[in-house]
mmCIF file of C-alpha atoms in Angstrom:
data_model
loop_
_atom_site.group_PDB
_atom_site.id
_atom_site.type_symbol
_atom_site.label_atom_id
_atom_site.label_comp_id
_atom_site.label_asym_id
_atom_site.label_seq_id
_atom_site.Cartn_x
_atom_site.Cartn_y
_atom_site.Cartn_z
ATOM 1 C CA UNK M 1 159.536 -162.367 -24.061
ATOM 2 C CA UNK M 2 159.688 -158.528 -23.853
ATOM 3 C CA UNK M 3 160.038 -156.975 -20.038
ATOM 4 C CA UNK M 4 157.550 -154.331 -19.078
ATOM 5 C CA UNK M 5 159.520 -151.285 -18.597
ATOM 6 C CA UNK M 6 160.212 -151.280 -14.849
ATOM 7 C CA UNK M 7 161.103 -155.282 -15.528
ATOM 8 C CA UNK M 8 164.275 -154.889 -17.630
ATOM 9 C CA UNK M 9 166.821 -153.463 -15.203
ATOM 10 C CA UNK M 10 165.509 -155.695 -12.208
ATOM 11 C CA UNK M 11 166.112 -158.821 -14.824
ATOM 12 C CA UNK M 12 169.727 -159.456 -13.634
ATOM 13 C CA UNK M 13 168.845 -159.200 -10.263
ATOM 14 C CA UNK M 14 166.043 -161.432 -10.001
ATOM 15 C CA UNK M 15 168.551 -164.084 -11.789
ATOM 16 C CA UNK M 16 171.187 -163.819 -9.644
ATOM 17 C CA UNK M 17 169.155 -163.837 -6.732
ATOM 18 C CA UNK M 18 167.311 -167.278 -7.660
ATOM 19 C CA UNK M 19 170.678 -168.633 -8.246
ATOM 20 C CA UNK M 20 171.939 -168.207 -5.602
ATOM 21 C CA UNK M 21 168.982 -169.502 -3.816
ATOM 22 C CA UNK M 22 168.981 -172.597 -5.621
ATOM 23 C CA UNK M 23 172.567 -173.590 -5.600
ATOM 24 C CA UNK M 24 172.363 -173.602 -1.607
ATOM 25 C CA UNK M 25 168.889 -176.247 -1.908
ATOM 26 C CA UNK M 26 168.954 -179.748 -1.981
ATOM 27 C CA UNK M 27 168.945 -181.637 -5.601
ATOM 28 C CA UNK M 28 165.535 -180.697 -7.517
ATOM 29 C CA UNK M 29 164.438 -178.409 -4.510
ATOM 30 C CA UNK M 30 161.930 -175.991 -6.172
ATOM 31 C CA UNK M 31 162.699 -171.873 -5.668
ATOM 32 C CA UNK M 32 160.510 -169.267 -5.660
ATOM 33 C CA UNK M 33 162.248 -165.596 -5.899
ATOM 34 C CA UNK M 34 159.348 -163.029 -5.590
ATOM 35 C CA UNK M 35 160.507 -159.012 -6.729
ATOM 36 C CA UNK M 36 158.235 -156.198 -5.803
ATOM 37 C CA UNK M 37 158.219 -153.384 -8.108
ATOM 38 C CA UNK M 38 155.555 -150.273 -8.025
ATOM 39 C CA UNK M 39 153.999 -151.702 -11.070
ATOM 40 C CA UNK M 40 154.718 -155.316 -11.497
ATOM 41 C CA UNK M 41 154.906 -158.327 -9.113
ATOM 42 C CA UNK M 42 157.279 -160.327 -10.584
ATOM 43 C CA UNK M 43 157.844 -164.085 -9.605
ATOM 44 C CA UNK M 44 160.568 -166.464 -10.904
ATOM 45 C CA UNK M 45 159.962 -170.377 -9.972
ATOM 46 C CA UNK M 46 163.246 -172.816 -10.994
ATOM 47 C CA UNK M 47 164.815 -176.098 -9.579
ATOM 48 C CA UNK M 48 167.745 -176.305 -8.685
ATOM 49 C CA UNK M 49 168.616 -179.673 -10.165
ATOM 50 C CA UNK M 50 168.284 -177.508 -13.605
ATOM 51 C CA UNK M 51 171.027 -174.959 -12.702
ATOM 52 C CA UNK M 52 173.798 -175.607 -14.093
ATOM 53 C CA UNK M 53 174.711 -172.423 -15.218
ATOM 54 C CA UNK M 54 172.526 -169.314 -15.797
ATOM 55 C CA UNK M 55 172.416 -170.084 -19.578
ATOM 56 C CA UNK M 56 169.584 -172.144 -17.932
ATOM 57 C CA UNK M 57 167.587 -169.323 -16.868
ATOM 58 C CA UNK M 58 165.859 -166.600 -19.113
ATOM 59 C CA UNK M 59 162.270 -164.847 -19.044
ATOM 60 C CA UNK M 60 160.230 -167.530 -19.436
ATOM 61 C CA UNK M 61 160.108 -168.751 -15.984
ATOM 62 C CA UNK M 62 159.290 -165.312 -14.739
ATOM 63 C CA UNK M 63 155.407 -164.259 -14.112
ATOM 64 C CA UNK M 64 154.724 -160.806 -13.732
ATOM 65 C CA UNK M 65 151.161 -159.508 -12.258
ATOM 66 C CA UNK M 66 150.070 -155.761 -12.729
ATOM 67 C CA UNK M 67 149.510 -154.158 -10.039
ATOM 68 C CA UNK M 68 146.594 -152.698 -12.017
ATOM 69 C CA UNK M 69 144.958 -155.716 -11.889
ATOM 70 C CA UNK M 70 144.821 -156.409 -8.824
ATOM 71 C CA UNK M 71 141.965 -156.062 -6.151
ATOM 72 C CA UNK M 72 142.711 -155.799 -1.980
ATOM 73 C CA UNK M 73 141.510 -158.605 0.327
ATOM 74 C CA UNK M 74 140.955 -158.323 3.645
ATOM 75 C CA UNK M 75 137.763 -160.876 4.162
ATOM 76 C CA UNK M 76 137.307 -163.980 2.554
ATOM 77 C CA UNK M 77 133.907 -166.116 3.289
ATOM 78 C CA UNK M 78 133.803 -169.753 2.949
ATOM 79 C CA UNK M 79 130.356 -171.236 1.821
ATOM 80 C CA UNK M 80 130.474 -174.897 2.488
ATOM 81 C CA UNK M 81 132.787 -174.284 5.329
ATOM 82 C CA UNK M 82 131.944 -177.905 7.055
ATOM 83 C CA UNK M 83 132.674 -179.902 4.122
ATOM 84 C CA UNK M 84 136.435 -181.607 3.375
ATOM 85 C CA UNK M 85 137.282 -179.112 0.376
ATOM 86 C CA UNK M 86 135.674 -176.129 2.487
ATOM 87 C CA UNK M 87 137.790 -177.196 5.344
ATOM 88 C CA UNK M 88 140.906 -177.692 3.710
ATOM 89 C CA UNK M 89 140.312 -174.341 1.779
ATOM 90 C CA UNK M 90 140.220 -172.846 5.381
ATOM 91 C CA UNK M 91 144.106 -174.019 6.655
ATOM 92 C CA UNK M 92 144.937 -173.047 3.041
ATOM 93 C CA UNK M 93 144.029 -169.578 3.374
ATOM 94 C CA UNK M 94 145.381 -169.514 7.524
ATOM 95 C CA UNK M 95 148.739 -171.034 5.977
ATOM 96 C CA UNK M 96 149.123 -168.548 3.218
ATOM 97 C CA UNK M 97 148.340 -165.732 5.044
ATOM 98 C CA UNK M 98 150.452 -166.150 8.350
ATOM 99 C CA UNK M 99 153.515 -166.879 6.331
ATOM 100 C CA UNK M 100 152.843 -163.620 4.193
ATOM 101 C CA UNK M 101 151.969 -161.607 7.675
ATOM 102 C CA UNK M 102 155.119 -162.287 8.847
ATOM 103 C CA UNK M 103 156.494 -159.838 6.068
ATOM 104 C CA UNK M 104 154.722 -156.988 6.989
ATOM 105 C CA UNK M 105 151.602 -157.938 4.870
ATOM 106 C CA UNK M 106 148.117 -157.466 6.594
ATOM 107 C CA UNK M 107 146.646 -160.462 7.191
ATOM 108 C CA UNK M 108 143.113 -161.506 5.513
ATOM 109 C CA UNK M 109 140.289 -162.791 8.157
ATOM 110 C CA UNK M 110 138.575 -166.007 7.405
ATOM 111 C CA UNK M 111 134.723 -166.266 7.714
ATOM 112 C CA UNK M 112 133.161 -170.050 7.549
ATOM 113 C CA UNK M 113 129.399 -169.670 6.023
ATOM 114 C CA UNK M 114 127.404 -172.908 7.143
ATOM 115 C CA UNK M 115 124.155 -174.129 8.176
ATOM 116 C CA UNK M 116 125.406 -176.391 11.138
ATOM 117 C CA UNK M 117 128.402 -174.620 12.592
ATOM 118 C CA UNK M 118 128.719 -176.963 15.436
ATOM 119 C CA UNK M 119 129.955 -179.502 12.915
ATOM 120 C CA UNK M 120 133.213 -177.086 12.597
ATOM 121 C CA UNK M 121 135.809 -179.398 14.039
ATOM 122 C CA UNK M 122 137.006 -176.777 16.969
ATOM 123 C CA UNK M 123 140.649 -176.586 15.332
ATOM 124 C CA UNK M 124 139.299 -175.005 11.642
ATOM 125 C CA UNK M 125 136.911 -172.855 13.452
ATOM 126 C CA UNK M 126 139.848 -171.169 15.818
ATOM 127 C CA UNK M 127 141.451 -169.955 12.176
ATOM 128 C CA UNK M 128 138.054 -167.994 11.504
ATOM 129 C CA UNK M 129 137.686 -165.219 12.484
ATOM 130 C CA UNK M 130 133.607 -165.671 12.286
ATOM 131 C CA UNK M 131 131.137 -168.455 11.977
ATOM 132 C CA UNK M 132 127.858 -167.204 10.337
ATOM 133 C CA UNK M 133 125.052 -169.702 10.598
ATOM 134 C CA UNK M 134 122.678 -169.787 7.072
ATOM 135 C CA UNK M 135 121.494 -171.757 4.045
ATOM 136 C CA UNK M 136 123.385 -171.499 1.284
ATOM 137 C CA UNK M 137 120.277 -171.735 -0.721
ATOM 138 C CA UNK M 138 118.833 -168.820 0.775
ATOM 139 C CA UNK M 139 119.759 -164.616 -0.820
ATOM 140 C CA UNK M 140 118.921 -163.091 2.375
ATOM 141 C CA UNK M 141 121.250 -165.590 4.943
ATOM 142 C CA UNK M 142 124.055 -164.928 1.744
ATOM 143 C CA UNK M 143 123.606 -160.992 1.334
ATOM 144 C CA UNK M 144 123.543 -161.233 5.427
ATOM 145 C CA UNK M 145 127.164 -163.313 5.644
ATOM 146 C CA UNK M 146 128.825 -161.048 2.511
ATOM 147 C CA UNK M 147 127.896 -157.542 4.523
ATOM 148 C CA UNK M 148 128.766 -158.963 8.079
ATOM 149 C CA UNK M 149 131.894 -160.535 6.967
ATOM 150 C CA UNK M 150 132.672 -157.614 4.613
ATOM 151 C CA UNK M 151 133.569 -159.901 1.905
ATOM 152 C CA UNK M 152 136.114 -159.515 -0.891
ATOM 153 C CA UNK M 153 136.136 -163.286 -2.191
ATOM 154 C CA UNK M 154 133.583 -165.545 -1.378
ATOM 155 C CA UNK M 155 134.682 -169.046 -2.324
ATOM 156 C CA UNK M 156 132.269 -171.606 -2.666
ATOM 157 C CA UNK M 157 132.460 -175.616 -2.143
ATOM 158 C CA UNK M 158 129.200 -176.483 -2.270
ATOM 159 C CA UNK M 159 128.038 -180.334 -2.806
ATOM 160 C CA UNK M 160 126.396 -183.377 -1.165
ATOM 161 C CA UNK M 161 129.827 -185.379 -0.057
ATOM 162 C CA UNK M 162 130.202 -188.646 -1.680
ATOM 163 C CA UNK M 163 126.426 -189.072 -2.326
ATOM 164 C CA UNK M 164 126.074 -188.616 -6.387
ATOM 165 C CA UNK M 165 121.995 -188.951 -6.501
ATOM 166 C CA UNK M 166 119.969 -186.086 -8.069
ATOM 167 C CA UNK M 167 120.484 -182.715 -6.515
ATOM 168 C CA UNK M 168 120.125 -179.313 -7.387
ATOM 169 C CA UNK M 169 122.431 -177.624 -4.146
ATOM 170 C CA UNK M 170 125.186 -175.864 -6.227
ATOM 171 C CA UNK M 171 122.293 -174.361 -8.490
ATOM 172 C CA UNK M 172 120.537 -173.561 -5.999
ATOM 173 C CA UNK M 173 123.597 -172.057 -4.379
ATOM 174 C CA UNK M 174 124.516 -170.138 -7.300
ATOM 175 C CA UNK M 175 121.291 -168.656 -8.060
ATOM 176 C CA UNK M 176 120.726 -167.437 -4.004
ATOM 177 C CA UNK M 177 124.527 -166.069 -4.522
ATOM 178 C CA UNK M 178 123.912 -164.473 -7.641
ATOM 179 C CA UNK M 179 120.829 -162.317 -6.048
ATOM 180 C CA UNK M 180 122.720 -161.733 -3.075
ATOM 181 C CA UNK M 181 125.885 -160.329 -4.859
ATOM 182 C CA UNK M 182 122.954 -158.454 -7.557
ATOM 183 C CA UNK M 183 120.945 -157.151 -4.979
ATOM 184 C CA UNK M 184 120.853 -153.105 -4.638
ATOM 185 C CA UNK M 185 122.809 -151.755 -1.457
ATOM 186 C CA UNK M 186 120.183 -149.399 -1.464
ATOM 187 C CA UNK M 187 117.553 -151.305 -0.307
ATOM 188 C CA UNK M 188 115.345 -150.384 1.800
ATOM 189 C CA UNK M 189 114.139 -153.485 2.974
ATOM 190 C CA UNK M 190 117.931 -154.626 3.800
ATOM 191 C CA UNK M 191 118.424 -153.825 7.497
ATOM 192 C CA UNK M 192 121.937 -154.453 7.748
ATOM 193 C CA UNK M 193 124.421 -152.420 9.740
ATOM 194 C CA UNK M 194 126.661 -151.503 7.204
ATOM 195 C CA UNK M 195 125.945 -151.528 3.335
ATOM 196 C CA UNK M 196 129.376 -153.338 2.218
ATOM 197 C CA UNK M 197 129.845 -152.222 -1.757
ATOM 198 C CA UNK M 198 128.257 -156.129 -3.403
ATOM 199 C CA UNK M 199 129.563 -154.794 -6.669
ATOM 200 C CA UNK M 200 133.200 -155.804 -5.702
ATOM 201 C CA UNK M 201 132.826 -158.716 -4.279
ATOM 202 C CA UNK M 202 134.832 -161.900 -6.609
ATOM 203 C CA UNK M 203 133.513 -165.199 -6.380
ATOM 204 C CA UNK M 204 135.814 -168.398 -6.956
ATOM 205 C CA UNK M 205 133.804 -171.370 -7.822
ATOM 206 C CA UNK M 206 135.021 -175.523 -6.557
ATOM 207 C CA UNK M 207 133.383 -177.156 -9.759
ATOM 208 C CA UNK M 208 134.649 -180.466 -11.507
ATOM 209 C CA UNK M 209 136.435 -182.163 -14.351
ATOM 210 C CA UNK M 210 133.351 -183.419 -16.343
ATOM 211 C CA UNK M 211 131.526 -180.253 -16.154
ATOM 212 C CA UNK M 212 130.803 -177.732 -18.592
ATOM 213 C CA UNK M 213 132.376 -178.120 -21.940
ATOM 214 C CA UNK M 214 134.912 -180.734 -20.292
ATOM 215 C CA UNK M 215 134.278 -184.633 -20.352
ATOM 216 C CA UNK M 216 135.935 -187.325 -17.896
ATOM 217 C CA UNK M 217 138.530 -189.300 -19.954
ATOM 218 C CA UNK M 218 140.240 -191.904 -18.751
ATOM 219 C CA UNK M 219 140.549 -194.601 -21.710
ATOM 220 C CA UNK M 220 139.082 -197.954 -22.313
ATOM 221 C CA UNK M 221 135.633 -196.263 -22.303
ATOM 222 C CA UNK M 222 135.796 -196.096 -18.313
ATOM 223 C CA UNK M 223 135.569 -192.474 -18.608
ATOM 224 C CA UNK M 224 132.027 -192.907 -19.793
ATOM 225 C CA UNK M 225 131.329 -194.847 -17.429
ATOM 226 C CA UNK M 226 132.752 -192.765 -14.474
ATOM 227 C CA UNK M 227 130.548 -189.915 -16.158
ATOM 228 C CA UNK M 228 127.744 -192.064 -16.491
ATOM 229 C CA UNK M 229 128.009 -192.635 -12.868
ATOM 230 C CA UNK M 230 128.018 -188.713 -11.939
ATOM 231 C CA UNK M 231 126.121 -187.440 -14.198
ATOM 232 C CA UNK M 232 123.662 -185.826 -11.676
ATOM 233 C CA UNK M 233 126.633 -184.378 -9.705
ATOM 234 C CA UNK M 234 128.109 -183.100 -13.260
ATOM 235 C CA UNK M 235 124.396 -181.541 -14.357
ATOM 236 C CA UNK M 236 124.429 -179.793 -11.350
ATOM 237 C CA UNK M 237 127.967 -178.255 -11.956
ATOM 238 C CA UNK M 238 127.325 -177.244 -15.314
ATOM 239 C CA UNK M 239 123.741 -175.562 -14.209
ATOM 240 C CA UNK M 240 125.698 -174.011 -11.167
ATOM 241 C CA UNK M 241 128.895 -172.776 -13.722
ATOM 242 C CA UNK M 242 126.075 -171.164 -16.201
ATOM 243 C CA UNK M 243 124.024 -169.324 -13.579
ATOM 244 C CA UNK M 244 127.660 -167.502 -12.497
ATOM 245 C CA UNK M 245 128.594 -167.105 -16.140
ATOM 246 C CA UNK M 246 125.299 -165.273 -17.841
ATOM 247 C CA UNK M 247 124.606 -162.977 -14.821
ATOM 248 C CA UNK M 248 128.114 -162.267 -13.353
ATOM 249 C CA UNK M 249 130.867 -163.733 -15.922
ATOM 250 C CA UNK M 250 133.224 -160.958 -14.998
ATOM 251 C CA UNK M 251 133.699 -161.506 -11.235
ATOM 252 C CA UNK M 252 133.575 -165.102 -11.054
ATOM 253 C CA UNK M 253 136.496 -168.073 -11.821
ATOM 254 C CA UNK M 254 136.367 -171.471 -11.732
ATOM 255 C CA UNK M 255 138.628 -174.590 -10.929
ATOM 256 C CA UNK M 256 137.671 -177.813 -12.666
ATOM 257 C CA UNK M 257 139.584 -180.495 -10.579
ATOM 258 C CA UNK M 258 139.700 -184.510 -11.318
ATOM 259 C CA UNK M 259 138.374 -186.784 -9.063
ATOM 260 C CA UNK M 260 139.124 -185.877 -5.764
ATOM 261 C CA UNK M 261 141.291 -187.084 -2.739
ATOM 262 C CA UNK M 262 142.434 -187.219 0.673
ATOM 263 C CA UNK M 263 145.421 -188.471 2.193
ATOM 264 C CA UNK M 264 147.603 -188.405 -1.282
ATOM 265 C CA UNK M 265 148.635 -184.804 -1.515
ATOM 266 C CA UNK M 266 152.138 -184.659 -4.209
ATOM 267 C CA UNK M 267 152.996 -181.183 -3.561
ATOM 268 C CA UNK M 268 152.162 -180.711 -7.709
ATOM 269 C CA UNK M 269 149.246 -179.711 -9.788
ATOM 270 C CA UNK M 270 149.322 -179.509 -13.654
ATOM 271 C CA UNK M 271 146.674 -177.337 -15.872
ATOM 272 C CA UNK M 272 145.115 -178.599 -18.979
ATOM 273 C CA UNK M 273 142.788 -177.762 -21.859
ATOM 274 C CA UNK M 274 138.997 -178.456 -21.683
ATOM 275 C CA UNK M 275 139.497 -181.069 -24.265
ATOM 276 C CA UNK M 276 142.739 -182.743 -23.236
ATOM 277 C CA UNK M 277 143.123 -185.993 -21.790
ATOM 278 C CA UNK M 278 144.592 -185.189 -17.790
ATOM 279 C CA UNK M 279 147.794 -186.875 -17.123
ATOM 280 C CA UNK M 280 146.259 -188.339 -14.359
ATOM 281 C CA UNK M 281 142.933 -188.782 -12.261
ATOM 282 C CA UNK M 282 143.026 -187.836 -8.923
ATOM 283 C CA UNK M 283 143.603 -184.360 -7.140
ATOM 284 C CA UNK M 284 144.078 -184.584 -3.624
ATOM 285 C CA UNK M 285 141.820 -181.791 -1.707
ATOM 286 C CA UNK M 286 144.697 -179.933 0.103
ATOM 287 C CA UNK M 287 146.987 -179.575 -2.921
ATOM 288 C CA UNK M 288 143.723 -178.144 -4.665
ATOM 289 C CA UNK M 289 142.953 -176.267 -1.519
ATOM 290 C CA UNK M 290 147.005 -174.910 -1.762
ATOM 291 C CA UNK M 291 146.714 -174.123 -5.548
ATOM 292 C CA UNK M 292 143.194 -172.698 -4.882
ATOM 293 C CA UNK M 293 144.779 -169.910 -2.620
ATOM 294 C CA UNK M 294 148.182 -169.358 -4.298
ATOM 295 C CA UNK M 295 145.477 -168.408 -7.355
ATOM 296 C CA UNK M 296 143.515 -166.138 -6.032
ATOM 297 C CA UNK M 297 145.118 -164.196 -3.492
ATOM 298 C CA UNK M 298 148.484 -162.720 -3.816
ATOM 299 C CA UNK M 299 150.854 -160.711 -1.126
ATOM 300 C CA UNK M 300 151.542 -157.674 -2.053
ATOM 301 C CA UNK M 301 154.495 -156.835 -0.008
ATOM 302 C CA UNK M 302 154.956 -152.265 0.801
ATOM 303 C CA UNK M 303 156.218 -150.854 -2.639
ATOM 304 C CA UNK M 304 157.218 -147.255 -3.281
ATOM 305 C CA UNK M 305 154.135 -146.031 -5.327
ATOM 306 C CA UNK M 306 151.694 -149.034 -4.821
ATOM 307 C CA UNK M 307 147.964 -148.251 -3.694
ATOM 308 C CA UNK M 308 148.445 -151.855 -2.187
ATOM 309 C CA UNK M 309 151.362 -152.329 -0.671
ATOM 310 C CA UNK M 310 151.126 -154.294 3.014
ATOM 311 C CA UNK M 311 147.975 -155.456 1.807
ATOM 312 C CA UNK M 312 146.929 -159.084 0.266
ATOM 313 C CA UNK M 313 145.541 -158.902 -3.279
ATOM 314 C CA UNK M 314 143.437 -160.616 -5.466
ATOM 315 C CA UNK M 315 144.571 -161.083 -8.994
ATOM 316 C CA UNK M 316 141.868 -160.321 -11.395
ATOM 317 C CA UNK M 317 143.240 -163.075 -14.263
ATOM 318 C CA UNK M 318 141.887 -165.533 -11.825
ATOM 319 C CA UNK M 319 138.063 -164.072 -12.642
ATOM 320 C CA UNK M 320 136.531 -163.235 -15.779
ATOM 321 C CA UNK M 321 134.643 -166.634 -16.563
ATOM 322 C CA UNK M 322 138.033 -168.358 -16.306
ATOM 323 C CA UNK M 323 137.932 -171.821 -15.644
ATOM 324 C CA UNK M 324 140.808 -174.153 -15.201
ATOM 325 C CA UNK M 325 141.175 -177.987 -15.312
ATOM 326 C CA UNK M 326 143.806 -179.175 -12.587
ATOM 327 C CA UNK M 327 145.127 -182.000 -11.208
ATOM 328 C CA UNK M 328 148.030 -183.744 -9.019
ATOM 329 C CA UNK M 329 151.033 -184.666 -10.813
ATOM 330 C CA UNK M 330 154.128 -186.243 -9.687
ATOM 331 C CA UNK M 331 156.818 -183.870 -8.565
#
């Protein structure tokens, strides 16, 4: 792997500094080493069950994120705040953030979008920072929620619950979003008090394995059946992924997860291909909710020449049409 530029004479110190990290953790404790240059953020992930000596360490393991790429948060709406992925996304987000505003980082404010807000249990609606009543089906209550809340992500976990009958909520939800986010700032006939810039605004999408170009495998032919079983549920996905992808592919991203949980988190997620078999079934809401977050919004700690620095990010990889299959593996 070649270094960018600024990377190379930082290398030995990011090494030694995960090393010595990891040889005073527990056997296979995992250790993240984050390094903050003006161009790059670069993160190095190891366990320290694997260091033996630093032979065991090179490039690989390091990520590096542009600071190019990158787009400021400060407001993140929830639609589907009520619901258990919407609520878990919630303490995800109030986790992440606290732990990165104790570093001098500006914290990002958490607004819960939902059409009954006295179903918000009272302790996710204390981590808001608004609740904004309105249909998720509906432009005008979405447009209304984006320029109140002053948006920068919107994430959306949209669905009936557990009931897999014919519904068309999440492209219904996609199409009122999509004409929200679309809609001119100019307009006349919006009355709100301040015109927040639409044009910027990401959206990050809770869809499902079995949606799309992916199909639910399990083996023995119960996969079929399990699709069989949702198909309505995955119809609706697929219609919801398309209306995001042919009228705003480049500011939307997806996460495809198995079946999911509660109660069984394993601290572990594993990506795979759209045509791959998943090493296993299940994907327990808060480690989604956890990978979700660590995705999509970054900490961008004060760096001599950064336009961001003390402010929380957004990575733009995580956009684009992307769409990743995930789900929990053992640690």
């Amino acid at each position: 792997m070649v270094l960018p530029d600024d990377c190379r004479q930082m290398n030995r110190l990011i090494l030694f500094n995960s090393i010595q990290s990891a040889k005073q953790q527990p056997t296979n404790q995992r250790i993240s080493v984050s390094i903050h240059s003006p161009t790059y953020l670069i993160n190095i992930g190891i366990s320290s069950n694997n260091l033996i000596n630093s032979n065991n360490i090179n490039s690989n393991i390091m990520t590096y994120t542009s600071r190019t790429s990158m787009i400021p948060v400060s407001n993140i709406l929830m639609i589907g705040a009520t619901g258990r992925m919407g609520v878990e996304l919630i303490d995800a987000i109030s986790t992440h953030t606290a732990a990165n505003h104790s570093n001098d980082v500006n914290n990002v404010n958490i607004h819960a979008f939902c059409r009954s807000p006295q179903k918000l249990q009272p302790s996710t609606k204390d981590k808001c920072a608004s609740v904004i009543k309105g249909d998720a089906r509906s432009p005008s209550d979405l447009r209304h929620a984006i320029q109140q809340s002053k948006a920068d992500l919107v994430l959306v976990a949209v669905g009936n619950g557990d009931d897999v009958s014919k519904s068309d909520i999440r492209e219904a939800n996609a199409k009122a979003l999509v004409a929200a986010l679309n809609s001119d700032n100019n307009d006349n006939n919006h009355d709100d008090d301040n015109n927040h810039d639409m044009s910027k605004v990401r959206v990050f999408v809770v869809s499902s394995n079995g949606a799309g170009p992916t199909k639910i495998k399990v083996g023995f032919g119960i996969g079929m059946m399990i699709q069989y079983h949702l198909r309505h549920v995955m119809k609706d996905h697929t219609r919801q992924e398309n209306v995001f992808l042919t009228q705003m592919k480049d500011r939307v991203g997806f996460v495809r997860p198995t079946a999911l949980t509660d109660g069984k988190p394993t601290g572990a997620t594993k990506t795979f291909g759209d045509h791959d078999k998943p090493p296993t079934i299940q994907t327990d809401r808060s480690d989604l909710a956890k990978w979700v977050v660590a995705k999509t919004v970054l900490s961008a700690a004060p760096a001599s020449g950064s336009d961001h620095g003390g402010r929380m990010v957004m990575d733009e990889s995580a956009f684009g049409g992307r769409a990743f299959n995930i789900t929990c593996v053992k640690k």
